[in-house]
PDB file of C-alpha atoms in Angstrom:
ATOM      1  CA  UNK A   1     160.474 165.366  59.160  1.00 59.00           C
ATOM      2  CA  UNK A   2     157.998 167.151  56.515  1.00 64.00           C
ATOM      3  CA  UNK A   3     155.010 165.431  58.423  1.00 73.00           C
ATOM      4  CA  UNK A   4     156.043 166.333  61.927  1.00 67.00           C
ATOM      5  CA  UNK A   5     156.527 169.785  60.282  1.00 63.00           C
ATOM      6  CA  UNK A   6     153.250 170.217  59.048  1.00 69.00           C
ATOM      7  CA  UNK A   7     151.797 168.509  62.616  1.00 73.00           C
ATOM      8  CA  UNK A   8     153.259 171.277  64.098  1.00 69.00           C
ATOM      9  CA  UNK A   9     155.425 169.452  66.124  1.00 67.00           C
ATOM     10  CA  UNK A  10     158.787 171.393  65.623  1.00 61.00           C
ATOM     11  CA  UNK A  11     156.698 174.700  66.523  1.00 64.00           C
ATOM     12  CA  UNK A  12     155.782 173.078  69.816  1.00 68.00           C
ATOM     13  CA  UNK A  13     159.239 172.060  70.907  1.00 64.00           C
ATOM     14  CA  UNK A  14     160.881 175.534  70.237  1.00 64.00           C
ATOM     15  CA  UNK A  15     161.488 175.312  74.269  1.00 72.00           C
ATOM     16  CA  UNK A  16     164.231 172.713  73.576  1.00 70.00           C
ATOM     17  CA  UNK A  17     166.113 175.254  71.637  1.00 77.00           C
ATOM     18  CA  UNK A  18     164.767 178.378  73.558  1.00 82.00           C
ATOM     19  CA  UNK A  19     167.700 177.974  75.972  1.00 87.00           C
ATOM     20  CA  UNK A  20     170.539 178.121  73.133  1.00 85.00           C
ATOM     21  CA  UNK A  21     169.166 181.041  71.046  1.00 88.00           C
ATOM     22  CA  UNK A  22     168.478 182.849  74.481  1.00 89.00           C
ATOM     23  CA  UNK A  23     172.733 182.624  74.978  1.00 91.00           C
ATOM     24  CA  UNK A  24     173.614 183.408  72.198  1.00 92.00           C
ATOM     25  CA  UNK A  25     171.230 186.405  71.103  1.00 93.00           C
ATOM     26  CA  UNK A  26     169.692 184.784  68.532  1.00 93.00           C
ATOM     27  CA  UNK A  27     165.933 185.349  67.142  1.00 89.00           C
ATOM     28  CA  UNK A  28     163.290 183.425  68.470  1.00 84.00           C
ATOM     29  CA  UNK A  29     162.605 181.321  65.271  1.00 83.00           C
ATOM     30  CA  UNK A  30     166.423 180.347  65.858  1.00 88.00           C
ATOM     31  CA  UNK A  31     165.448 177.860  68.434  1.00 86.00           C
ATOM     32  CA  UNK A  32     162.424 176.017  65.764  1.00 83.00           C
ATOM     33  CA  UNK A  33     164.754 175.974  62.806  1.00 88.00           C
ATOM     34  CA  UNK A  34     167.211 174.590  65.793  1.00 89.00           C
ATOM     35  CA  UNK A  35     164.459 171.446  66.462  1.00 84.00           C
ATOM     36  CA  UNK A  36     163.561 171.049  62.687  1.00 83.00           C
ATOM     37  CA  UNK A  37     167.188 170.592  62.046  1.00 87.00           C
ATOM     38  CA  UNK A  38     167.485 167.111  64.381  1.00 83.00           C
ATOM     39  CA  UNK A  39     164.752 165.943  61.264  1.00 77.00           C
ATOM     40  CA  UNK A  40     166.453 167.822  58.586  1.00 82.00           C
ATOM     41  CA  UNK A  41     169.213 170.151  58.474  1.00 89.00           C
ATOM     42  CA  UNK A  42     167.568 170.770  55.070  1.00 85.00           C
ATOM     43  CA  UNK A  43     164.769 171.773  56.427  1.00 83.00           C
ATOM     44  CA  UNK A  44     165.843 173.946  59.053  1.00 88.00           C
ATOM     45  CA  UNK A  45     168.077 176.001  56.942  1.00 91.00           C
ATOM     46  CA  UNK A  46     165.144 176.893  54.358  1.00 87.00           C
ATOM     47  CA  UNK A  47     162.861 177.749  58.043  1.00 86.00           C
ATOM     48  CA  UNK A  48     165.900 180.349  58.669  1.00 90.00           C
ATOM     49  CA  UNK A  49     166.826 181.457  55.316  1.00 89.00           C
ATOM     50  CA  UNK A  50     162.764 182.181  53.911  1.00 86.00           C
ATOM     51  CA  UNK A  51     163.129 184.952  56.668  1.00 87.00           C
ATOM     52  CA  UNK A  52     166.623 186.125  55.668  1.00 91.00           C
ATOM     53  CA  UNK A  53     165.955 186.306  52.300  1.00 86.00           C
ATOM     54  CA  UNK A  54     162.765 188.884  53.756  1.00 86.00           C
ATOM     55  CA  UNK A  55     165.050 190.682  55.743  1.00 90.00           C
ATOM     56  CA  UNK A  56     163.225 189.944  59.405  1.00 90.00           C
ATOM     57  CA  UNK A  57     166.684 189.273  60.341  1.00 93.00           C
ATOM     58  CA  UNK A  58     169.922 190.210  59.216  1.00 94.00           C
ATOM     59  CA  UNK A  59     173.288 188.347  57.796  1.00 95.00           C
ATOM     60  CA  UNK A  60     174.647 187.591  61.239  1.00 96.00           C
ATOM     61  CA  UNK A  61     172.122 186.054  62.745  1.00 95.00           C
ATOM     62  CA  UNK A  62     171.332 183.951  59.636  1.00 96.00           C
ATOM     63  CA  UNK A  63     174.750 182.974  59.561  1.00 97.00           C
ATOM     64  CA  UNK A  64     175.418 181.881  63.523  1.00 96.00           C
ATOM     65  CA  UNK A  65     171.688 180.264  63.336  1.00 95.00           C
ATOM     66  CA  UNK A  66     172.911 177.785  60.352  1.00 96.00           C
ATOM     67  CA  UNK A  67     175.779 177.084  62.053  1.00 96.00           C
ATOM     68  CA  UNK A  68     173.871 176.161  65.249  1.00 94.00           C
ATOM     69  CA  UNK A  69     171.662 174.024  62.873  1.00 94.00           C
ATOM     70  CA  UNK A  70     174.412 171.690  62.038  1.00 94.00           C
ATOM     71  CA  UNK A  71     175.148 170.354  65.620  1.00 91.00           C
ATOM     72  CA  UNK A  72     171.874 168.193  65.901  1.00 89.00           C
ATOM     73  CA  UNK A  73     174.108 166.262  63.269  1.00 89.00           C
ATOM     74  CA  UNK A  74     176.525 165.283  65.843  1.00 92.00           C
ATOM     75  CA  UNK A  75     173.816 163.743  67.997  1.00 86.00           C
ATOM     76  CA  UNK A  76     172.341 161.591  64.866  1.00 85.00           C
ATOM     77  CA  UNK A  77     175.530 160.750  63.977  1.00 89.00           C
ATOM     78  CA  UNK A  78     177.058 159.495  67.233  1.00 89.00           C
ATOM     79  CA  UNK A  79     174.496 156.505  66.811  1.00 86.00           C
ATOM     80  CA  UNK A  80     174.253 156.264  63.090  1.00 84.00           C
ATOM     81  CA  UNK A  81     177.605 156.287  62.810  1.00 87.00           C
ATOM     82  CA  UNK A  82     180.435 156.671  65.342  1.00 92.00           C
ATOM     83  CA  UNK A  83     179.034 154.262  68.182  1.00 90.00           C
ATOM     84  CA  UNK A  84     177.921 151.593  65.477  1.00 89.00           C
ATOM     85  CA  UNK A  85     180.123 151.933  63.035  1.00 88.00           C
ATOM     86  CA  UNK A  86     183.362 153.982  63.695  1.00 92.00           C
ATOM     87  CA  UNK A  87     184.157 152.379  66.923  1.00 94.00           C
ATOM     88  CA  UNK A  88     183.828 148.648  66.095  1.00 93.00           C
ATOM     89  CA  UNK A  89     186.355 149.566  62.812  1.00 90.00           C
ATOM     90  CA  UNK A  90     189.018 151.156  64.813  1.00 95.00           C
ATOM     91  CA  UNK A  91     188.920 149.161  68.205  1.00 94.00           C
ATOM     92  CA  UNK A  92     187.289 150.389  71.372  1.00 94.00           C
ATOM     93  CA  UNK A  93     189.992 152.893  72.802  1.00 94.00           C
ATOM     94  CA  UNK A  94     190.774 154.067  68.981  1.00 95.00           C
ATOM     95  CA  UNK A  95     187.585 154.426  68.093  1.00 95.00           C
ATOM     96  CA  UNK A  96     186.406 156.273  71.703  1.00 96.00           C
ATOM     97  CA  UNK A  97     189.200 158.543  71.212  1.00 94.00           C
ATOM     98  CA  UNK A  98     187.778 159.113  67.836  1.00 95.00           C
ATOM     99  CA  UNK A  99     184.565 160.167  68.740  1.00 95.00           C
ATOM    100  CA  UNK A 100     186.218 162.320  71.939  1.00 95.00           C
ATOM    101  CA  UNK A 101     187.326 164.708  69.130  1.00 94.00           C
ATOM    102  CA  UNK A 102     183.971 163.778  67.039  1.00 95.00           C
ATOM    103  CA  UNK A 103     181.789 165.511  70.061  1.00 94.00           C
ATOM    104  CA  UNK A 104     184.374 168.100  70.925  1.00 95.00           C
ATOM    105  CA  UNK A 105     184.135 169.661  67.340  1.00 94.00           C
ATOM    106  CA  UNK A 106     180.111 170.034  67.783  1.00 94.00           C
ATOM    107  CA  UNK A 107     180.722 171.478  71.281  1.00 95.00           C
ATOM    108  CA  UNK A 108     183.154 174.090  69.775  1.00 96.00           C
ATOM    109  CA  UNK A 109     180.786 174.866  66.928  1.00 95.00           C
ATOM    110  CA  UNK A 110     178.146 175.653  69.740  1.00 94.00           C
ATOM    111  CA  UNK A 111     180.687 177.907  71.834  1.00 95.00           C
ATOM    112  CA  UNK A 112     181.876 179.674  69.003  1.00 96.00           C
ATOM    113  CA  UNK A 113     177.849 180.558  68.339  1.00 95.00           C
ATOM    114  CA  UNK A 114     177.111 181.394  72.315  1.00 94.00           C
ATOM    115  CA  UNK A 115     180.111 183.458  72.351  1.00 95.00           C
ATOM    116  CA  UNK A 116     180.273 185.398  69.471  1.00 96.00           C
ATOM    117  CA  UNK A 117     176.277 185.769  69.074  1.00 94.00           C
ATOM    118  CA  UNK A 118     176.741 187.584  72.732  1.00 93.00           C
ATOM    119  CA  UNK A 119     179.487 189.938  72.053  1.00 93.00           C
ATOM    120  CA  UNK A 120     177.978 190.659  68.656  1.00 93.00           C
ATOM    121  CA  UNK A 121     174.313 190.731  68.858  1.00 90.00           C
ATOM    122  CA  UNK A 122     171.920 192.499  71.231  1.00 82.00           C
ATOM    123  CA  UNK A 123     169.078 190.490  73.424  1.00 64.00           C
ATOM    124  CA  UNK A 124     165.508 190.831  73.363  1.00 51.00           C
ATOM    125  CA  UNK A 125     166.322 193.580  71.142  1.00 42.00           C
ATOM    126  CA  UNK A 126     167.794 191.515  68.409  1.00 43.00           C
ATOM    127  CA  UNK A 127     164.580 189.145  68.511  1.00 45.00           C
ATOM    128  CA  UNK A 128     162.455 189.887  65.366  1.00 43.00           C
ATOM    129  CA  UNK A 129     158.682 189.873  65.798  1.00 41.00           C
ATOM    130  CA  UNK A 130     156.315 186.837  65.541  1.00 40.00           C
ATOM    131  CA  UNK A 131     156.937 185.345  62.061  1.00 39.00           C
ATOM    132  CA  UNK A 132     154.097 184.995  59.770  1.00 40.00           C
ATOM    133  CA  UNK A 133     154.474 181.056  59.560  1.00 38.00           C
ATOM    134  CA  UNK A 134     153.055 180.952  55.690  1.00 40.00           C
ATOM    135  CA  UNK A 135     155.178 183.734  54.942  1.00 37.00           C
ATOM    136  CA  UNK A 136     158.200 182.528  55.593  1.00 39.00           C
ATOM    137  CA  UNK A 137     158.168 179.744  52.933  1.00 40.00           C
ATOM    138  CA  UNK A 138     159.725 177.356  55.095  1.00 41.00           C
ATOM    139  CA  UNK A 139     157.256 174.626  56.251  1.00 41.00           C
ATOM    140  CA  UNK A 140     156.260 176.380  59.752  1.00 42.00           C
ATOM    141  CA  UNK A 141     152.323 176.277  59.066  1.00 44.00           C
ATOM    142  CA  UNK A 142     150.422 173.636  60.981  1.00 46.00           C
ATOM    143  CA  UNK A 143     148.601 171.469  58.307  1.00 48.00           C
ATOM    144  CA  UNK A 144     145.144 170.362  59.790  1.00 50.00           C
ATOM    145  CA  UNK A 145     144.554 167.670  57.308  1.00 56.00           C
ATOM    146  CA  UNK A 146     144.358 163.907  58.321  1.00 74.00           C
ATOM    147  CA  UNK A 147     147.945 161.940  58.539  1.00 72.00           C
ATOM    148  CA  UNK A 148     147.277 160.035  55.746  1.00 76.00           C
ATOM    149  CA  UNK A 149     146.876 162.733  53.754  1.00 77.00           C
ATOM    150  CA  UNK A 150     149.449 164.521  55.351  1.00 76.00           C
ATOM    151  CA  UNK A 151     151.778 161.767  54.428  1.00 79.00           C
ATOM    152  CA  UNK A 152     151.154 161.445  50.542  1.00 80.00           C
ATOM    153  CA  UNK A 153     151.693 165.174  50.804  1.00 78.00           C
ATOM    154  CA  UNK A 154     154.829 164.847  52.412  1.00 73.00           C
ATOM    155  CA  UNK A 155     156.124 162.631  50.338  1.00 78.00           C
ATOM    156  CA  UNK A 156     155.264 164.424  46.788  1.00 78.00           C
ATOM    157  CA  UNK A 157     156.243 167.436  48.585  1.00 70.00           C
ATOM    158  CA  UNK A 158     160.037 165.761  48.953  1.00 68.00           C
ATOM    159  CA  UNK A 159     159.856 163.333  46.498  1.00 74.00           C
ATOM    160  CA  UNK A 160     162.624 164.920  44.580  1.00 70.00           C
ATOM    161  CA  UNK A 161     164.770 165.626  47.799  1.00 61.00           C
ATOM    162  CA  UNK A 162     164.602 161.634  47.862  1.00 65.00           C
ATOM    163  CA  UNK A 163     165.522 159.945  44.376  1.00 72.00           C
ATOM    164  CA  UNK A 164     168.375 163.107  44.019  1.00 62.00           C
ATOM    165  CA  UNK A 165     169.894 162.151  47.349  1.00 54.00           C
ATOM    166  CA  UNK A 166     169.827 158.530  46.300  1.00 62.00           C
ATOM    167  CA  UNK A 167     170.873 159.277  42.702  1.00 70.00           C
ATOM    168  CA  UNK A 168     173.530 161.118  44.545  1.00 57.00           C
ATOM    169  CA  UNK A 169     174.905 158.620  46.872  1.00 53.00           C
ATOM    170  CA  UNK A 170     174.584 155.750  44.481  1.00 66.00           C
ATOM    171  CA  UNK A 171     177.048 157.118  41.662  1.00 67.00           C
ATOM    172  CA  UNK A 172     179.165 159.070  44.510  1.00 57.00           C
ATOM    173  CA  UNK A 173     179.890 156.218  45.791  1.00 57.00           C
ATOM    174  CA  UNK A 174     180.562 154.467  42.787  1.00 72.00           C
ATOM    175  CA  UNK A 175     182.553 157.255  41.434  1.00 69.00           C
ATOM    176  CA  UNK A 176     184.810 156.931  44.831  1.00 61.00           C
ATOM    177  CA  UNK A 177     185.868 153.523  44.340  1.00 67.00           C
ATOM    178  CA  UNK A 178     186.152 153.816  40.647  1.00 76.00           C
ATOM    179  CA  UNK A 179     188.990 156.965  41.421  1.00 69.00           C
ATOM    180  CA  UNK A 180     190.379 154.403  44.054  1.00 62.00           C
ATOM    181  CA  UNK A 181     190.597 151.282  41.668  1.00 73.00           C
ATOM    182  CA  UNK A 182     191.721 153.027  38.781  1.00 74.00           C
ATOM    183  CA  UNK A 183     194.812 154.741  41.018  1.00 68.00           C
ATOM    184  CA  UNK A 184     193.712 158.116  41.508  1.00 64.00           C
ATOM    185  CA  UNK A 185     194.236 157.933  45.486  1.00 62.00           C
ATOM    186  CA  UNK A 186     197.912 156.988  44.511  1.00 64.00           C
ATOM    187  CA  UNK A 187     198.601 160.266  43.127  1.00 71.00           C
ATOM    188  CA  UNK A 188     197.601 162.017  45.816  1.00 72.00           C
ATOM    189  CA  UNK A 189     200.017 159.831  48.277  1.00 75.00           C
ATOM    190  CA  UNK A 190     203.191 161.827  47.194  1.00 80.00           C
ATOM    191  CA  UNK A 191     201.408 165.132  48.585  1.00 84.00           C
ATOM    192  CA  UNK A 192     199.960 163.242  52.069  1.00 88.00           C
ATOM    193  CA  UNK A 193     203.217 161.325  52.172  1.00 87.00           C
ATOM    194  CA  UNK A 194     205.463 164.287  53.915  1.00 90.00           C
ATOM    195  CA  UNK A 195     202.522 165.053  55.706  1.00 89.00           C
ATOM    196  CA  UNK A 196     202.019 161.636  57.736  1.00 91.00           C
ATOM    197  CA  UNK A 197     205.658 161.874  58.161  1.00 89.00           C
ATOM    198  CA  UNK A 198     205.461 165.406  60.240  1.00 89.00           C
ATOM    199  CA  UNK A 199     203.078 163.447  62.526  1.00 90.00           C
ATOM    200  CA  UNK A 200     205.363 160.480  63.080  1.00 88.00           C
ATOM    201  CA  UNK A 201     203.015 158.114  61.313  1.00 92.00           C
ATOM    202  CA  UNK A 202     204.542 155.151  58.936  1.00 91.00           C
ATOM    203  CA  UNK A 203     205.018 155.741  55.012  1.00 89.00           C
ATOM    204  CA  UNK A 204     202.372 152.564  54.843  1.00 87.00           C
ATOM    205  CA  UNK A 205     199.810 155.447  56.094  1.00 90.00           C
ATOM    206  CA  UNK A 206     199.846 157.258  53.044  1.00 90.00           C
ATOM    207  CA  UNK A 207     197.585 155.426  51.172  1.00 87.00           C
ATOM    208  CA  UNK A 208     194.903 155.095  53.910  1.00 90.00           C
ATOM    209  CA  UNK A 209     194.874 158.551  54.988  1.00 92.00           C
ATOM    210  CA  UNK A 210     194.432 159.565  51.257  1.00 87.00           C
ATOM    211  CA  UNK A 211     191.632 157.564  50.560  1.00 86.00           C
ATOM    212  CA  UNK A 212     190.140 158.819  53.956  1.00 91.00           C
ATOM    213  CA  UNK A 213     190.153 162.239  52.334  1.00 86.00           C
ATOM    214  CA  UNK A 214     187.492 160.852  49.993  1.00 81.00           C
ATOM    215  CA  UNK A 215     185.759 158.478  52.103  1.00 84.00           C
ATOM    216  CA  UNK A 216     186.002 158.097  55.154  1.00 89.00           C
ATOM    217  CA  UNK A 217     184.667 154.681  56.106  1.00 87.00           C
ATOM    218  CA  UNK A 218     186.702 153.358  53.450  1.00 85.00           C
ATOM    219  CA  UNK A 219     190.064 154.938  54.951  1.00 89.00           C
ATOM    220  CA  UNK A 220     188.919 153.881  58.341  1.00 91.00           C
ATOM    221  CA  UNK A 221     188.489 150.632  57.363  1.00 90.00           C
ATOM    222  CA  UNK A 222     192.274 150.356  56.441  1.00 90.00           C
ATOM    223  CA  UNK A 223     192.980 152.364  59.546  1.00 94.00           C
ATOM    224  CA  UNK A 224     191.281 149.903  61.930  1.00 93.00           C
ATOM    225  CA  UNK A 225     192.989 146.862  59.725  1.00 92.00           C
ATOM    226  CA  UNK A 226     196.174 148.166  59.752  1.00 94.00           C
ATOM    227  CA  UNK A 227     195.758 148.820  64.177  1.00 94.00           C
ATOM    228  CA  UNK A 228     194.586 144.788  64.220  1.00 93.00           C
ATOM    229  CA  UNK A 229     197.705 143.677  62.251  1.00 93.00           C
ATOM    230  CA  UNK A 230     199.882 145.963  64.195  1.00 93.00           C
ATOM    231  CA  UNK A 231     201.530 147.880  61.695  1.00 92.00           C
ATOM    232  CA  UNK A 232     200.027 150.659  63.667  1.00 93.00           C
ATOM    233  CA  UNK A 233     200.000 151.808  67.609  1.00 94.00           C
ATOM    234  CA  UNK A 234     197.033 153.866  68.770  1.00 94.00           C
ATOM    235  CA  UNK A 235     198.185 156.760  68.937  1.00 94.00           C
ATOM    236  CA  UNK A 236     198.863 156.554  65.450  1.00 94.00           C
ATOM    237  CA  UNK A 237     196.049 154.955  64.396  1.00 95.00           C
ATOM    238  CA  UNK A 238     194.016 157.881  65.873  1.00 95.00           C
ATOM    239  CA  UNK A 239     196.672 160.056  64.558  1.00 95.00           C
ATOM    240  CA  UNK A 240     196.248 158.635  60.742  1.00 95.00           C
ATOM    241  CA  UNK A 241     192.424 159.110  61.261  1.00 95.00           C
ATOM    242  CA  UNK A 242     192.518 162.694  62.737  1.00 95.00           C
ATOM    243  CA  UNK A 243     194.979 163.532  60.049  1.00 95.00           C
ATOM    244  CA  UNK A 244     192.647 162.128  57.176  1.00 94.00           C
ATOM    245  CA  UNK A 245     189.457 163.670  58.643  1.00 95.00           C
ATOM    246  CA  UNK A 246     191.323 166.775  58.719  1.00 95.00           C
ATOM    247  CA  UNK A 247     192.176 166.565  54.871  1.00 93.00           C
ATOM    248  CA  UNK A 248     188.636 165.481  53.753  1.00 93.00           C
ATOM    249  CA  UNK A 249     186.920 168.490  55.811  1.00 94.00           C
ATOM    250  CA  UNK A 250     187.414 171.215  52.091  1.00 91.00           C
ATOM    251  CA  UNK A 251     186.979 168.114  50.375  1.00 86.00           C
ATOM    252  CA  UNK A 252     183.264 167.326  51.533  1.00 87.00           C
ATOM    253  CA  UNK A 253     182.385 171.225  51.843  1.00 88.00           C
ATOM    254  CA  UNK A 254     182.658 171.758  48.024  1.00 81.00           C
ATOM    255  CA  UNK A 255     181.785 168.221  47.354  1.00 77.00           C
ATOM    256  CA  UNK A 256     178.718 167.945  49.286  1.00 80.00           C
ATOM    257  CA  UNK A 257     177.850 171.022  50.738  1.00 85.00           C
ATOM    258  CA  UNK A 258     178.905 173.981  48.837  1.00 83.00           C
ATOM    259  CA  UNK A 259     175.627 173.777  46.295  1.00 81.00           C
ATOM    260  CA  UNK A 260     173.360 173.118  48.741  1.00 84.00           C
ATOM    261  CA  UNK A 261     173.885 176.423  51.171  1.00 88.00           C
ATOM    262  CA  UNK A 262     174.788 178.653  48.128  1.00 86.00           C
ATOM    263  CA  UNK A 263     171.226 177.313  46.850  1.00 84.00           C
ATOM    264  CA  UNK A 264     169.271 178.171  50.064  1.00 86.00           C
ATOM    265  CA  UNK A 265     171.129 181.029  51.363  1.00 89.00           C
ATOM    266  CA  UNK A 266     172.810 182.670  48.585  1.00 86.00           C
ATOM    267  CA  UNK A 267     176.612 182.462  47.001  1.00 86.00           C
ATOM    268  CA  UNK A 268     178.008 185.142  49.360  1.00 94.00           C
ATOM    269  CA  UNK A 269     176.281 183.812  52.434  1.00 95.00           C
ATOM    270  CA  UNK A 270     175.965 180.621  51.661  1.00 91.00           C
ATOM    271  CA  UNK A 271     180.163 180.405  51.167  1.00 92.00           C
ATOM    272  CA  UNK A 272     180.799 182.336  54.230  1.00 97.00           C
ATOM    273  CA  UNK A 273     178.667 180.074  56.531  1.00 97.00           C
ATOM    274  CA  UNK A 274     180.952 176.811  54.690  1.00 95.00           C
ATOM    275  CA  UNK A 275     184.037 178.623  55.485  1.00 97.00           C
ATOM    276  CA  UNK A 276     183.657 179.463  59.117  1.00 97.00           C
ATOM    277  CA  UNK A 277     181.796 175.709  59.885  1.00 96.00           C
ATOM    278  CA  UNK A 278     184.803 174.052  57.722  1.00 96.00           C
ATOM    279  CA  UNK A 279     187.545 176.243  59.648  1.00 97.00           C
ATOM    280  CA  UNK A 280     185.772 175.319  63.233  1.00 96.00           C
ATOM    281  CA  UNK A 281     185.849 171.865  62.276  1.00 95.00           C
ATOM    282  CA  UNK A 282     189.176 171.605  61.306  1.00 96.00           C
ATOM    283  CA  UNK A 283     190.418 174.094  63.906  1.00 96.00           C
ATOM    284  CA  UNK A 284     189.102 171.665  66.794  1.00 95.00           C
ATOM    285  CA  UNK A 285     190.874 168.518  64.608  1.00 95.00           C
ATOM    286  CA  UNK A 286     194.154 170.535  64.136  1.00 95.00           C
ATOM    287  CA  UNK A 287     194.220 170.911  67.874  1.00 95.00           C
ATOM    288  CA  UNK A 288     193.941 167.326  68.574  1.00 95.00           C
ATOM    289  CA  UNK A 289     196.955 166.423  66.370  1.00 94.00           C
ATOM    290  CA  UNK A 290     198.803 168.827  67.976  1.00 93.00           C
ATOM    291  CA  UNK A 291     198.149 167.789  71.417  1.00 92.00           C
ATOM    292  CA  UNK A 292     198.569 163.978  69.871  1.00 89.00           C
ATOM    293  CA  UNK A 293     202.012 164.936  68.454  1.00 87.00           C
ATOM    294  CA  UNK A 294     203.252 166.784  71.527  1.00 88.00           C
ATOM    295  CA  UNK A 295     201.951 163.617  73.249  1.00 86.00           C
ATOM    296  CA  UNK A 296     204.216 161.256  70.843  1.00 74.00           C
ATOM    297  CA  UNK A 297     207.382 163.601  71.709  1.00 71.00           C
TER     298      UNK A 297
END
């Protein structure tokens, strides 16, 4: 993503975005923070917030632009992770219905931005000016050098980024199955436990839609066993795993995401972009369950 960056690439394919920020009022560079971000969400935060943190455009617009900057994740994701590995754990009609609510939380992330950027922000008149590419600190200058040189750049450039996010995984992950092994997950069951009941789902779910809460593919994985075996219909199977990704939502926000934004945009910015992203998200979940349990009555 740094290399195509510095090629100049994202800068040339603003037009994918251009019809987005266009809807929703946003500033021009909306739309090449927009392309960065199917690279690096990373990396098209830092584009948006180097000219926030200049004021050449204001909280709003800073704040629907990162939230438009998180929906190229949906698109990775769908074949990183829901069509290869979601769907074969909970079954084909489980797992489709799964990613049904999966796409439908993106789309309602980009209404909410189309909608409220209209009644909120003015057009061309809420477009800032040209942005100095160098000055916005962000990675928007075109870098003439050859690739290879490019690339070694690149890399010591995000060198850190790299070992920290594998550092990161590595002990997250062992951390997770450590709290799960040593019985952690249990305690929480007595606060999920009246919860799965409200939704007509077996006391057996307890367990799986607790661990969900801290990892997902491990809860899905007893999901999708617990569908094979038939200890579990579909509908509460996708129940179980709406419920669960509902739950883990806060959980990954401050786990994952809440030093990252408050880094790049600021504490009081950088919060109130999490909470409006985290309450989307489990807005467009919540609604699922309820249509799911209406369903089941």
């Amino acid at each position: 993503s740094q290399v195509l960056i510095d090629l100049g690439l994202f800068k040339r394919l603003e037009f994918i975005g251009r019809p987005l920020v266009r809807l929703g009022h946003l500033p021009k560079e909306a739309g090449i923070s927009f392309v960065a971000s199917f690279g690096s969400v990373l990396a098209g935060n830092a584009m948006i917030a180097g000219l926030y943190h200049q004021r050449r455009i204001n909280r709003l617009q800073t704040l629907l632009t990162a939230l438009i900057n998180t929906t190229p994740v949906y698109v990775k994701e769908t074949f990183t992770y829901q069509i290869p590995v979601m769907i074969p754990l909970l079954g084909l009609k489980v797992g489709l219905l799964y990613f049904l609510t999966f796409v439908t939380s993106g789309l309602i992330k980009i209404v909410f931005v189309l909608t409220y950027g209209r009644l909120r922000l003015k057009g061309p008149a809420s477009e800032i000016g040209a942005a100095d590419p160098g000055s916005a600190g962000a990675g928007l200058a075109e870098n003439k050098g050859k690739f290879g040189e490019l690339l070694i750049s690149s890399f010591s450039r995000q060198r850190k980024i790299f070992f920290k996010v594998g550092i990161i995984f590595v002990s997250t992950t062992f951390l997770i199955f450590l709290l799960i092994n040593s019985g952690v997950v249990n305690g929480l069951v007595e606060y999920v436990a009246p919860l799965t009941r409200v939704f007509g789902l077996p006391p057996a779910c307890a367990l799986p839609v607790s661990t969900y809460m801290l990892s997902p593919l491990v809860g899905a994985t007893s999901i999708g066993a617990m569908l094979k075996d038939g200890v579990l219909t579909d509908l509460q199977g996708i129940t179980a795993c709406l419920l669960g990704s509902l739950l883990m939502l806060p959980i990954f926000t401050i786990r994952y995401s809440l030093a990252k934004y408050t880094s790049i945009f600021g504490l009081s910015l950088g919060c109130s972009i999490l909470a409006v992203s985290t309450a989307l998200g489990m807005f467009s979940r919540g609604v699922f369950l309820l249509l799911f349990l209406t369903w089941a009555n």
